[in-house]
Structure formats: C-alpha cells, structure tokens
CSV table of C-alpha atoms and ligand atoms in Angstrom, one decimal:
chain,number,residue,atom,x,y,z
A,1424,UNK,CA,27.2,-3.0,-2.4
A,1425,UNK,CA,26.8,-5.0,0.9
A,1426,UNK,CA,24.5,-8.0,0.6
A,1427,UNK,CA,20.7,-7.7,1.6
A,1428,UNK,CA,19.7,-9.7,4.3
A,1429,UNK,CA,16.0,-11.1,4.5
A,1430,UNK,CA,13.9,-13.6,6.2
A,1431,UNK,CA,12.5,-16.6,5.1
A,1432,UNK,CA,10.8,-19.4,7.1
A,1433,UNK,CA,12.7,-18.9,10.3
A,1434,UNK,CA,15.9,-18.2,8.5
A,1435,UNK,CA,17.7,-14.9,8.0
A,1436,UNK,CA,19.9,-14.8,4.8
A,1437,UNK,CA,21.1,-13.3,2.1
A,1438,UNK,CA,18.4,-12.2,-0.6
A,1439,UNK,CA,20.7,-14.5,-3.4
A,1440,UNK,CA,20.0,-17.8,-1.1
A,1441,UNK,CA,16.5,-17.5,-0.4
A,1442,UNK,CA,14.6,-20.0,-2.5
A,1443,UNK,CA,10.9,-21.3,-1.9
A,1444,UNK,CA,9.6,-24.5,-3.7
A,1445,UNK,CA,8.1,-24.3,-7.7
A,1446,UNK,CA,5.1,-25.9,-5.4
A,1447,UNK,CA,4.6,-23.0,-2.8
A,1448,UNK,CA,1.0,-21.9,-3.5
A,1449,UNK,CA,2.1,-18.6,-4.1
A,1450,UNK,CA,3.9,-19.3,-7.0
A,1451,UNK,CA,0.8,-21.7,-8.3
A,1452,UNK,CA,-2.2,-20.2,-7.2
A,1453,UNK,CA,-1.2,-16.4,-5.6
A,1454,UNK,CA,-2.9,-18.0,-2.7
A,1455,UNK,CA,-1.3,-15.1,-0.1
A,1456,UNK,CA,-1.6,-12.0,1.4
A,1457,UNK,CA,1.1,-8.9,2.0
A,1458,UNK,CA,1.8,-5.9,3.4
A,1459,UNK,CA,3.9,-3.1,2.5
A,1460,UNK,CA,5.4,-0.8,5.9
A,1461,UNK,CA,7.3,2.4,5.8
A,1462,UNK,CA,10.5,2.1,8.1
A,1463,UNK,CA,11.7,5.7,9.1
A,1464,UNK,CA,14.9,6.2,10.8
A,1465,UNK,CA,14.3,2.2,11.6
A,1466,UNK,CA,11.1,2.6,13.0
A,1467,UNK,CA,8.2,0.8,11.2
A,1468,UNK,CA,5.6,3.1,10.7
A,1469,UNK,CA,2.0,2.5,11.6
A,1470,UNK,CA,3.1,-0.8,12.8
A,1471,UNK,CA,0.1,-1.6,15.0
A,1472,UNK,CA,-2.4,-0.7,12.0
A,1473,UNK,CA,-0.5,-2.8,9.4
A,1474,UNK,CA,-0.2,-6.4,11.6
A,1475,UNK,CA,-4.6,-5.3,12.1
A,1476,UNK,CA,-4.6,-5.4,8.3
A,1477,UNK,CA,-2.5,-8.0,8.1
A,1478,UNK,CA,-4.5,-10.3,10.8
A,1479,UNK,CA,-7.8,-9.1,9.3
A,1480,UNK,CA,-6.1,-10.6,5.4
A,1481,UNK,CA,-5.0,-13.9,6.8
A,1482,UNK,CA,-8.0,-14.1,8.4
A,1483,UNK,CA,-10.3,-13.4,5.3
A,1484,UNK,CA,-8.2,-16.0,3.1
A,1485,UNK,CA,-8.2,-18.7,6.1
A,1486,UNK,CA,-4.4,-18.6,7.0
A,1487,UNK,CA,-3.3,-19.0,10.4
A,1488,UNK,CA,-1.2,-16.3,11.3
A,1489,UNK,CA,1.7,-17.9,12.3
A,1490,UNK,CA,3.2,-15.3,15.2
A,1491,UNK,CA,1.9,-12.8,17.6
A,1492,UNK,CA,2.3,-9.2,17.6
A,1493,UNK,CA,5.8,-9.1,19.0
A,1494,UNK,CA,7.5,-11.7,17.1
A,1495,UNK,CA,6.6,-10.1,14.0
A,1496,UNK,CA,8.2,-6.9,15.5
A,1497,UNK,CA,11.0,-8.9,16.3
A,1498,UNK,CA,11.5,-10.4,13.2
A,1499,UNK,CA,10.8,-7.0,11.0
A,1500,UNK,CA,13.9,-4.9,13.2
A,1501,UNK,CA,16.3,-7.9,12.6
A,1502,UNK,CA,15.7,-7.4,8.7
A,1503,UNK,CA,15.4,-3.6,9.6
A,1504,UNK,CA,18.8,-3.4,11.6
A,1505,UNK,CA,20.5,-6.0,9.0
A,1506,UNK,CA,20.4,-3.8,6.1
A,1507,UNK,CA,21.5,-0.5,5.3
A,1508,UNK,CA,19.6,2.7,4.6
A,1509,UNK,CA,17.5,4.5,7.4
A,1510,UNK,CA,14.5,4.5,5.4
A,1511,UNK,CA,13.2,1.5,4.0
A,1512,UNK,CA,10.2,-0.3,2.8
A,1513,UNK,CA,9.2,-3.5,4.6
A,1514,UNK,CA,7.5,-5.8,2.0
A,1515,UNK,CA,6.4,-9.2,3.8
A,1516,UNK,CA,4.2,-11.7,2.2
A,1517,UNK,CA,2.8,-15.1,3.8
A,1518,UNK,CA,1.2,-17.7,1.3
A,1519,UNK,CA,-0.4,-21.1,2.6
A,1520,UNK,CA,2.9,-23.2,2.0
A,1521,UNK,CA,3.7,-26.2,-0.5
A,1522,UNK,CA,1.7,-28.7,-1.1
A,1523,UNK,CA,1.2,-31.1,-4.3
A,1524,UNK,CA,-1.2,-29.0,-6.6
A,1525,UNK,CA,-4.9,-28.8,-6.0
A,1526,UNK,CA,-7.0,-25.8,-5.6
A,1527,UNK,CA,-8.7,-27.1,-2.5
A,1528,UNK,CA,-6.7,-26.3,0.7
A,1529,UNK,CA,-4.6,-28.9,1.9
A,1530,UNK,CA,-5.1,-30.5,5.4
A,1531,UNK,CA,-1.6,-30.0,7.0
A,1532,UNK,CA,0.5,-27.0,5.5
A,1533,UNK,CA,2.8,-24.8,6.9
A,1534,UNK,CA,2.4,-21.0,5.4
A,1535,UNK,CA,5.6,-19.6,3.7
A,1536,UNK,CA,6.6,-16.2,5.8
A,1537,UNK,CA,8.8,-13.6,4.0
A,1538,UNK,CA,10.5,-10.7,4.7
A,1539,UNK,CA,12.7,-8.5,3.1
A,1540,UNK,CA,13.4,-4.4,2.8
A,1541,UNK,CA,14.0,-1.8,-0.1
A,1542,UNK,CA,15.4,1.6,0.2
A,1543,UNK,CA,12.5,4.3,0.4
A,1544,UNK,CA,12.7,7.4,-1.5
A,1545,UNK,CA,10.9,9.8,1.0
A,1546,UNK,CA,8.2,12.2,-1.1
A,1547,UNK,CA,10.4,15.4,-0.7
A,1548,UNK,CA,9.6,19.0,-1.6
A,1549,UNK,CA,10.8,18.5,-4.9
A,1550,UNK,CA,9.3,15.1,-5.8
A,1551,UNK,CA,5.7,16.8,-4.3
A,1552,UNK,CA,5.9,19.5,-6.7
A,1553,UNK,CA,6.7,17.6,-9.3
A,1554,UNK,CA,3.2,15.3,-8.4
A,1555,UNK,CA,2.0,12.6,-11.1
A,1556,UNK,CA,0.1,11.8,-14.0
A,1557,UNK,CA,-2.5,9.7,-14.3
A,1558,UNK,CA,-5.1,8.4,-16.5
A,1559,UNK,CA,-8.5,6.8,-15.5
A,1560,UNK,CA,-9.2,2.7,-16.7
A,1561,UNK,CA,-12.0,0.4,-15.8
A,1562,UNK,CA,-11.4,-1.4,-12.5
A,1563,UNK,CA,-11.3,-4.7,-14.0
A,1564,UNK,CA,-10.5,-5.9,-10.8
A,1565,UNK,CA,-12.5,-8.9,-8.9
A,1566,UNK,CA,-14.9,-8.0,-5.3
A,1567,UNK,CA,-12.6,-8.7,-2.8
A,1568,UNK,CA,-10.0,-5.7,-3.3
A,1569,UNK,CA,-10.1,-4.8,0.2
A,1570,UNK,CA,-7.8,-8.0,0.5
A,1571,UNK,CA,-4.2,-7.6,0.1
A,1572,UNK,CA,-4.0,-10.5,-1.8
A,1573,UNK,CA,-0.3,-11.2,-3.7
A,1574,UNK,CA,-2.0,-11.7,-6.7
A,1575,UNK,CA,-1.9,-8.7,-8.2
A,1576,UNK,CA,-2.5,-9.3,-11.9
A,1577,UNK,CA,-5.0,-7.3,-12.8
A,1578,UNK,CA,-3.1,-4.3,-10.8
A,1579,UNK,CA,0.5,-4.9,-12.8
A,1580,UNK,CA,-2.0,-4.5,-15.7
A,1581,UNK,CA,-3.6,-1.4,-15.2
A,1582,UNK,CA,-0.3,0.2,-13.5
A,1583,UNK,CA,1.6,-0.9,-16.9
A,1584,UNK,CA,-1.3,0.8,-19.4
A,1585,UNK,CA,-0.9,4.0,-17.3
A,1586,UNK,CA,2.6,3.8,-18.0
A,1587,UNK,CA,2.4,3.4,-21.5
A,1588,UNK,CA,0.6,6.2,-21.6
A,1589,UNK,CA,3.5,8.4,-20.3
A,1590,UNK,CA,1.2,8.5,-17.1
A,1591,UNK,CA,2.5,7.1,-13.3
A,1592,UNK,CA,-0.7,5.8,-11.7
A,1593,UNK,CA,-4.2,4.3,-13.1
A,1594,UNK,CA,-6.9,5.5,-11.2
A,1595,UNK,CA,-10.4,3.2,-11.5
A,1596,UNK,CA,-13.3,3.4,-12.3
A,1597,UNK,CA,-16.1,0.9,-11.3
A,1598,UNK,CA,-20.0,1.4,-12.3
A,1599,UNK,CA,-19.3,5.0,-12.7
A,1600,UNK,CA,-18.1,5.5,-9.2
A,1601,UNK,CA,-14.3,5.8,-8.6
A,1602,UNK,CA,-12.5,3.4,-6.4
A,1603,UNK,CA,-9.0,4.0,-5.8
A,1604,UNK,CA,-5.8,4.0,-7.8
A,1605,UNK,CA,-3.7,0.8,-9.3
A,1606,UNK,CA,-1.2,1.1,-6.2
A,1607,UNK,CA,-2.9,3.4,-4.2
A,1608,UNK,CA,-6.2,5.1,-2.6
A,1609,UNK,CA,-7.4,8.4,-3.8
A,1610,UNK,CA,-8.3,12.1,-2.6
A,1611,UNK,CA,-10.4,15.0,-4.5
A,1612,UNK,CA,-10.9,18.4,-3.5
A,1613,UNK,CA,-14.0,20.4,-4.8
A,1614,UNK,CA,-14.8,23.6,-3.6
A,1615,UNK,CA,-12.9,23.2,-0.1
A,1616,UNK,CA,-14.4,19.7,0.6
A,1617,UNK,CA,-11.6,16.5,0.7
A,1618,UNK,CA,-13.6,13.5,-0.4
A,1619,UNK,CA,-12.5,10.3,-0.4
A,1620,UNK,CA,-14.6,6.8,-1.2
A,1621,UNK,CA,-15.6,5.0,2.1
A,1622,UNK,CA,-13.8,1.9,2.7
A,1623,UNK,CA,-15.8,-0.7,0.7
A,1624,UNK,CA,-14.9,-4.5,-0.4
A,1625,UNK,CA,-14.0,-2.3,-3.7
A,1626,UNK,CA,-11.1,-1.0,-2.3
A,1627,UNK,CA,-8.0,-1.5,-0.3
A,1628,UNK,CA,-8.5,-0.4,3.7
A,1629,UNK,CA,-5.1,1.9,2.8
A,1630,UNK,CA,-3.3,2.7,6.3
A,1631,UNK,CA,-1.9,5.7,4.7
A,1632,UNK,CA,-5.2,6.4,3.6
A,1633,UNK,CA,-6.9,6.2,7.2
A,1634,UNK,CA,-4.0,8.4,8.7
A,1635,UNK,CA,-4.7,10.8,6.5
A,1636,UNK,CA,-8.5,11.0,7.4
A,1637,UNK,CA,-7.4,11.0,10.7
A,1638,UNK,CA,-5.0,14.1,10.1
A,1639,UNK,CA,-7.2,15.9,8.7
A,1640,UNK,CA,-10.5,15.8,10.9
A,1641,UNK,CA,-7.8,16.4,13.4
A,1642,UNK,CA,-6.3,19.5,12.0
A,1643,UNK,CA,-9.9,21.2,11.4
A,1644,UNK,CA,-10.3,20.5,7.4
A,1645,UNK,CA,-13.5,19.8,5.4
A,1646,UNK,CA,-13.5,15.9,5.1
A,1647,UNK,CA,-16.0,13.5,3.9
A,1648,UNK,CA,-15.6,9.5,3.4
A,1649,UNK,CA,-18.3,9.6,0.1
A,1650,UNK,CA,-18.3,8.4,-3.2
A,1651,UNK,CA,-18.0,10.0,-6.3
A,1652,UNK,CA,-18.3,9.7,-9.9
A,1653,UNK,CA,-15.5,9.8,-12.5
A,1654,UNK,CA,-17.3,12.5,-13.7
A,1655,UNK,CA,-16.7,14.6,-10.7
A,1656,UNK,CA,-13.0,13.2,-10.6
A,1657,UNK,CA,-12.4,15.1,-14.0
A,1658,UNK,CA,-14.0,18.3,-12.6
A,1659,UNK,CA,-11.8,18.2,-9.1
A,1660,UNK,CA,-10.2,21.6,-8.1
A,1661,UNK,CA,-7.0,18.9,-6.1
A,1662,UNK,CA,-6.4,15.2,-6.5
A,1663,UNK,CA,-4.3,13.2,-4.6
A,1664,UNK,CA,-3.0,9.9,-4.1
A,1665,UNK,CA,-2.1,8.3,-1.2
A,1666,UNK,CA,0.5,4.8,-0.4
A,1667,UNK,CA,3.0,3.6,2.2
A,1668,UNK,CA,5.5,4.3,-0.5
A,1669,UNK,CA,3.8,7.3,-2.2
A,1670,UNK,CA,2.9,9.0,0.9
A,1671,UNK,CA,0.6,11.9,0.3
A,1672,UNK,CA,1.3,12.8,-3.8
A,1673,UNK,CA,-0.2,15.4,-6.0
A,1674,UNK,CA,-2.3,14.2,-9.4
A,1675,UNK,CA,-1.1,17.1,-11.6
A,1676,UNK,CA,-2.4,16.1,-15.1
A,1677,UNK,CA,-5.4,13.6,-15.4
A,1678,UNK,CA,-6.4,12.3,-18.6
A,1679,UNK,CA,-3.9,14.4,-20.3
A,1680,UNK,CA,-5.4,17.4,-19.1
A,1681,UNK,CA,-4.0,19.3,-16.0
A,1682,UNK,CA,-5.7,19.4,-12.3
A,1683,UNK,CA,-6.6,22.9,-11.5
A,1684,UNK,CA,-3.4,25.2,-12.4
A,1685,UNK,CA,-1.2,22.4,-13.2
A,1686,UNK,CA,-0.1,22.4,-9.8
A,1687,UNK,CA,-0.1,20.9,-5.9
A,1688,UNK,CA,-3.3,23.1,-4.7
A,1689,UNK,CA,-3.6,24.9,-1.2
A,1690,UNK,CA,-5.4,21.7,0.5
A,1691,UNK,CA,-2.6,19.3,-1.1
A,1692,UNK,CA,-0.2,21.6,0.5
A,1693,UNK,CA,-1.7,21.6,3.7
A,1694,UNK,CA,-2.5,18.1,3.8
A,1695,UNK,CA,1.1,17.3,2.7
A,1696,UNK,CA,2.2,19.3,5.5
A,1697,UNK,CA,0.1,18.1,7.9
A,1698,UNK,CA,1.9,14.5,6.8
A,1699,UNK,CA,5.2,15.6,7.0
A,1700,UNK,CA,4.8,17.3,10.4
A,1701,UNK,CA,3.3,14.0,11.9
A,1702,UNK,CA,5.9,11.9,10.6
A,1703,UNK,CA,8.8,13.9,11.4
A,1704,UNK,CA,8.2,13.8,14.7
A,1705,UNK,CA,7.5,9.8,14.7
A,1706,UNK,CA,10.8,9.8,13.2
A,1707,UNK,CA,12.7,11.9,15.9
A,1708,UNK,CA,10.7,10.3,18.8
B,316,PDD,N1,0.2,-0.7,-2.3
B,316,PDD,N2,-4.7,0.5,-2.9
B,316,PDD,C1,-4.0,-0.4,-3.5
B,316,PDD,C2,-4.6,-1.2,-4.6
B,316,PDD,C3,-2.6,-0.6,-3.1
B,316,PDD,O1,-1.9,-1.5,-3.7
B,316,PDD,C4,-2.1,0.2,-2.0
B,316,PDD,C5,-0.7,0.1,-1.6
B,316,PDD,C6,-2.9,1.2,-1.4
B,316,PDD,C7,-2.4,2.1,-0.3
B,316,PDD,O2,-2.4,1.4,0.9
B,316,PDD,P1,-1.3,1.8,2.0
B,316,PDD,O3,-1.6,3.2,2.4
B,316,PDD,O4,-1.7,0.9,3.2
B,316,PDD,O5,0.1,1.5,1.5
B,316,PDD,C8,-4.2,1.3,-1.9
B,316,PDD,C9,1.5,-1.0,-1.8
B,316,PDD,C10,2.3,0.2,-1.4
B,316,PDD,C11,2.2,-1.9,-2.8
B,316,PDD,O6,1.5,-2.8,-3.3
B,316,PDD,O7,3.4,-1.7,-3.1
C-alpha cells in the first residue's frame, strides 16, 4: 500500500506524521467545522457550493477563513493528485487552533486546517438496487444542525443505534416533522410528488441535496421543498437519501417494514438517473 499523503497546517505529509496538539480546540471542545467533497476522476465535485458552505460555517462559528477560493483549490488537487484512486472523498476540517483551555475564545489563535482523501465507492447499479435500511429515532440533536460542526456526537449516536438494529441510516424525527437522516438529507415520494423538508436551522443545507432539487425541477419532475410528518414518511410510495458519499440511495425497508414493493421505485430510478447522467459528464468534461 503506498502511503497517504495529507495536509496539515501548511505541510503536506504522510497521514502517520500528522499530529495536532491534545490542546487544539477540536480535540477539547469540537470547536470546528468540515466538509465532505466528492472527487471524480480528480475533479472535486460541487466545488464552488462546498467552499459557500464552508464560508457560510466558519462564518456562523466566528472562524476566519484562513484562504481564498483558489488556495483551497490549490491545496485540495495537491492532496487530490498525491494520492491514489480516481475517486475519492475529500474530508477537510478547520477548528480555531490551540490555546490553554477555556471555553471563551482566545484573543490570538491560529485555526488548525486539515486535509486528507479516502477512496470513494461510487453508488453503482448494483449497490442502488441493493438501497438501505433504515429506522426512524428522535432527533436529539441541538438547533444549529444546519452547521457542519465536527462535533458530531449526537450523529455517531443515532447512526450507531440504526446499526444495531441491522439498519444503515437513522432518519429523524423532530416535533413530529421529519428532518433529515444521521448522515444525510432525505427524499419521499407520494403519489408522484418528491418532497423534501425546506432547508431550516434543523437540518444540514446538503449540496447533494440542492443538486438534486435542481435536477429535478430541471428535468420536468413534481418537486416540492415542504415538511412532512413521520407519519407520512411511513406511508411514502419512494424514499430516498441523499450525501456526498451516498449520492442519491434507495430506503428499501423502513422500520422493518419494506418501502413500496421492496424496491428502488420509478421516481428513485429516474432521479438516480438523472444523477448519474449529470455527473458522468462532469467527470468526462
Ligand atoms: N455528511 N445531513 C447530515 C447530518 C450530514 O452529515 C450530511 C453529509 C448530509 C448531506 O450533505 P451533503 O450532500 O453536502 O454531503 C446531510 C457527510 C457525507 C459526512 O459527515 O461524512
């Protein structure tokens, strides 16, 4: 295996040497924000959108982002180009930096910036068919989940009961109305319409989420940014999840019970090919 290369602080090297201080207020506090991009063929995907997020997150925790536009595209195809595998997902996180522990900010800090890349397994044919499981939970989440804050406790929670139910994804539940999945934002068909929740401090602004929107309105299907009730969740026709990792991915079984038939619906498939067909030709371009 060659060694992975990643960035940290101005530095790029090997995953084994990058250390950051027992004092960086990530590690304290999970005082930082991140974002997760798809890299296909080398080519970040939905760059522009992402470093938005990102400015929009640094900006609603009080970090200064540290570089413009460019340098972060400069610094995310030097980890790109210094590993191996075509696709890849770019995680980068920024926290405010070390300081001697307090909870207040500290005057003069500089942010810790990493970077570093993971293979990505694309959502094939066969891995689409195959869709998930997924159980609903409380969203025992705080009010701020439309930042993409590193501390994800509450998330790892939720994710791991799903798991242990021999399900791949927790999709919540807040007040009645549904917000959007452990790792990811949610889709329901019901009687031709795709609803999704509107982009609220409840959930995460997904970019995967907003492309999809985009898609469809574009491609001429039924689509409506509204809430709905986990009531109306379990009575869906589709379901659908949607990530940077994920991409667009079939709920086939929901509380133990299947989805429909048990399998990826006509709007899934249309939508799915819809996705496919937009980033195939991002990825030959
Ligand atoms: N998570 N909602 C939550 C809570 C998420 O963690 C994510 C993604 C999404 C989807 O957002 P996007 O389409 O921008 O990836 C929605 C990433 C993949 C992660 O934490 O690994």
């Amino acid at each position: 295996m060659t060694t992975q290369t990643v960035y940290l602080n101005g530095e790029y090297i090997p995953l084994a040497e990058a250390k950051v201080s027992v004092l960086d207020r990530g590690f304290i506090f999970g005082d930082g924000v991140y974002e997760v991009i798809p890299v296909y063929n080398r080519k970040p995907f939905r760059l522009e959108q992402h470093l938005q997020r990102l400015q929009s997150n640094l900006d609603a925790i009080r970090i200064t982002n540290p570089f413009a536009k460019q340098q972060w595209s400069e610094i995310f195809e030097r980890v790109i180009n210094a590993n191996e595998p075509a696709h890849q997902s770019l995680y980068m996180q920024i926290t405010r930096g070390v300081a001697k522990r307090d909870h207040a900010f500290p005057e003069k800090i500089t942010p810790t910036v990493f970077v570093m890349v993971n293979p990505l397994q694309e959502t094939d044919d066969n891995a689409f068919n195959k869709g998930i499981s997924a159980i609903t939970l409380d969203d025992i989440r705080w009010q701020y989940c439309n930042i993409k804050a590193i501390a994800l406790l509450p998330n790892v929670l939720l994710k791991q009961t799903a798991i242990d139910d021999g399900a791949q994804e927790a999709i919540l539940i807040r007040n009645g109305e549904v917000t959007e999945g452990s790792a990811s934002n949610i889709f329901i068909v019901r009687e031709g319409v795709i609803k999704t929740p509107p982009k609220t401090s409840f959930l995460l602004p997904g970019i995967t989420r907003d492309l999809v929107v985009e898609l469809a309105k574009n491609n001429g299907l039924a689509i409506e940014e509204t809430g709905f009730t986990g009531t109306e969740l379990q009575s869906a026709d589709e379901i659908w999840i949607t990530s940077s990792t994920k991409e667009v991915m079939p709920v086939l079984r929901l509380d133990d019970k299947p989805v429909g038939n048990g399998k990826p619906g006509p709007v899934t498939c249309k939508m799915f090919d819809i996705f496919q067909n937009y980033k195939n030709q991002l990825k030959q371009a």
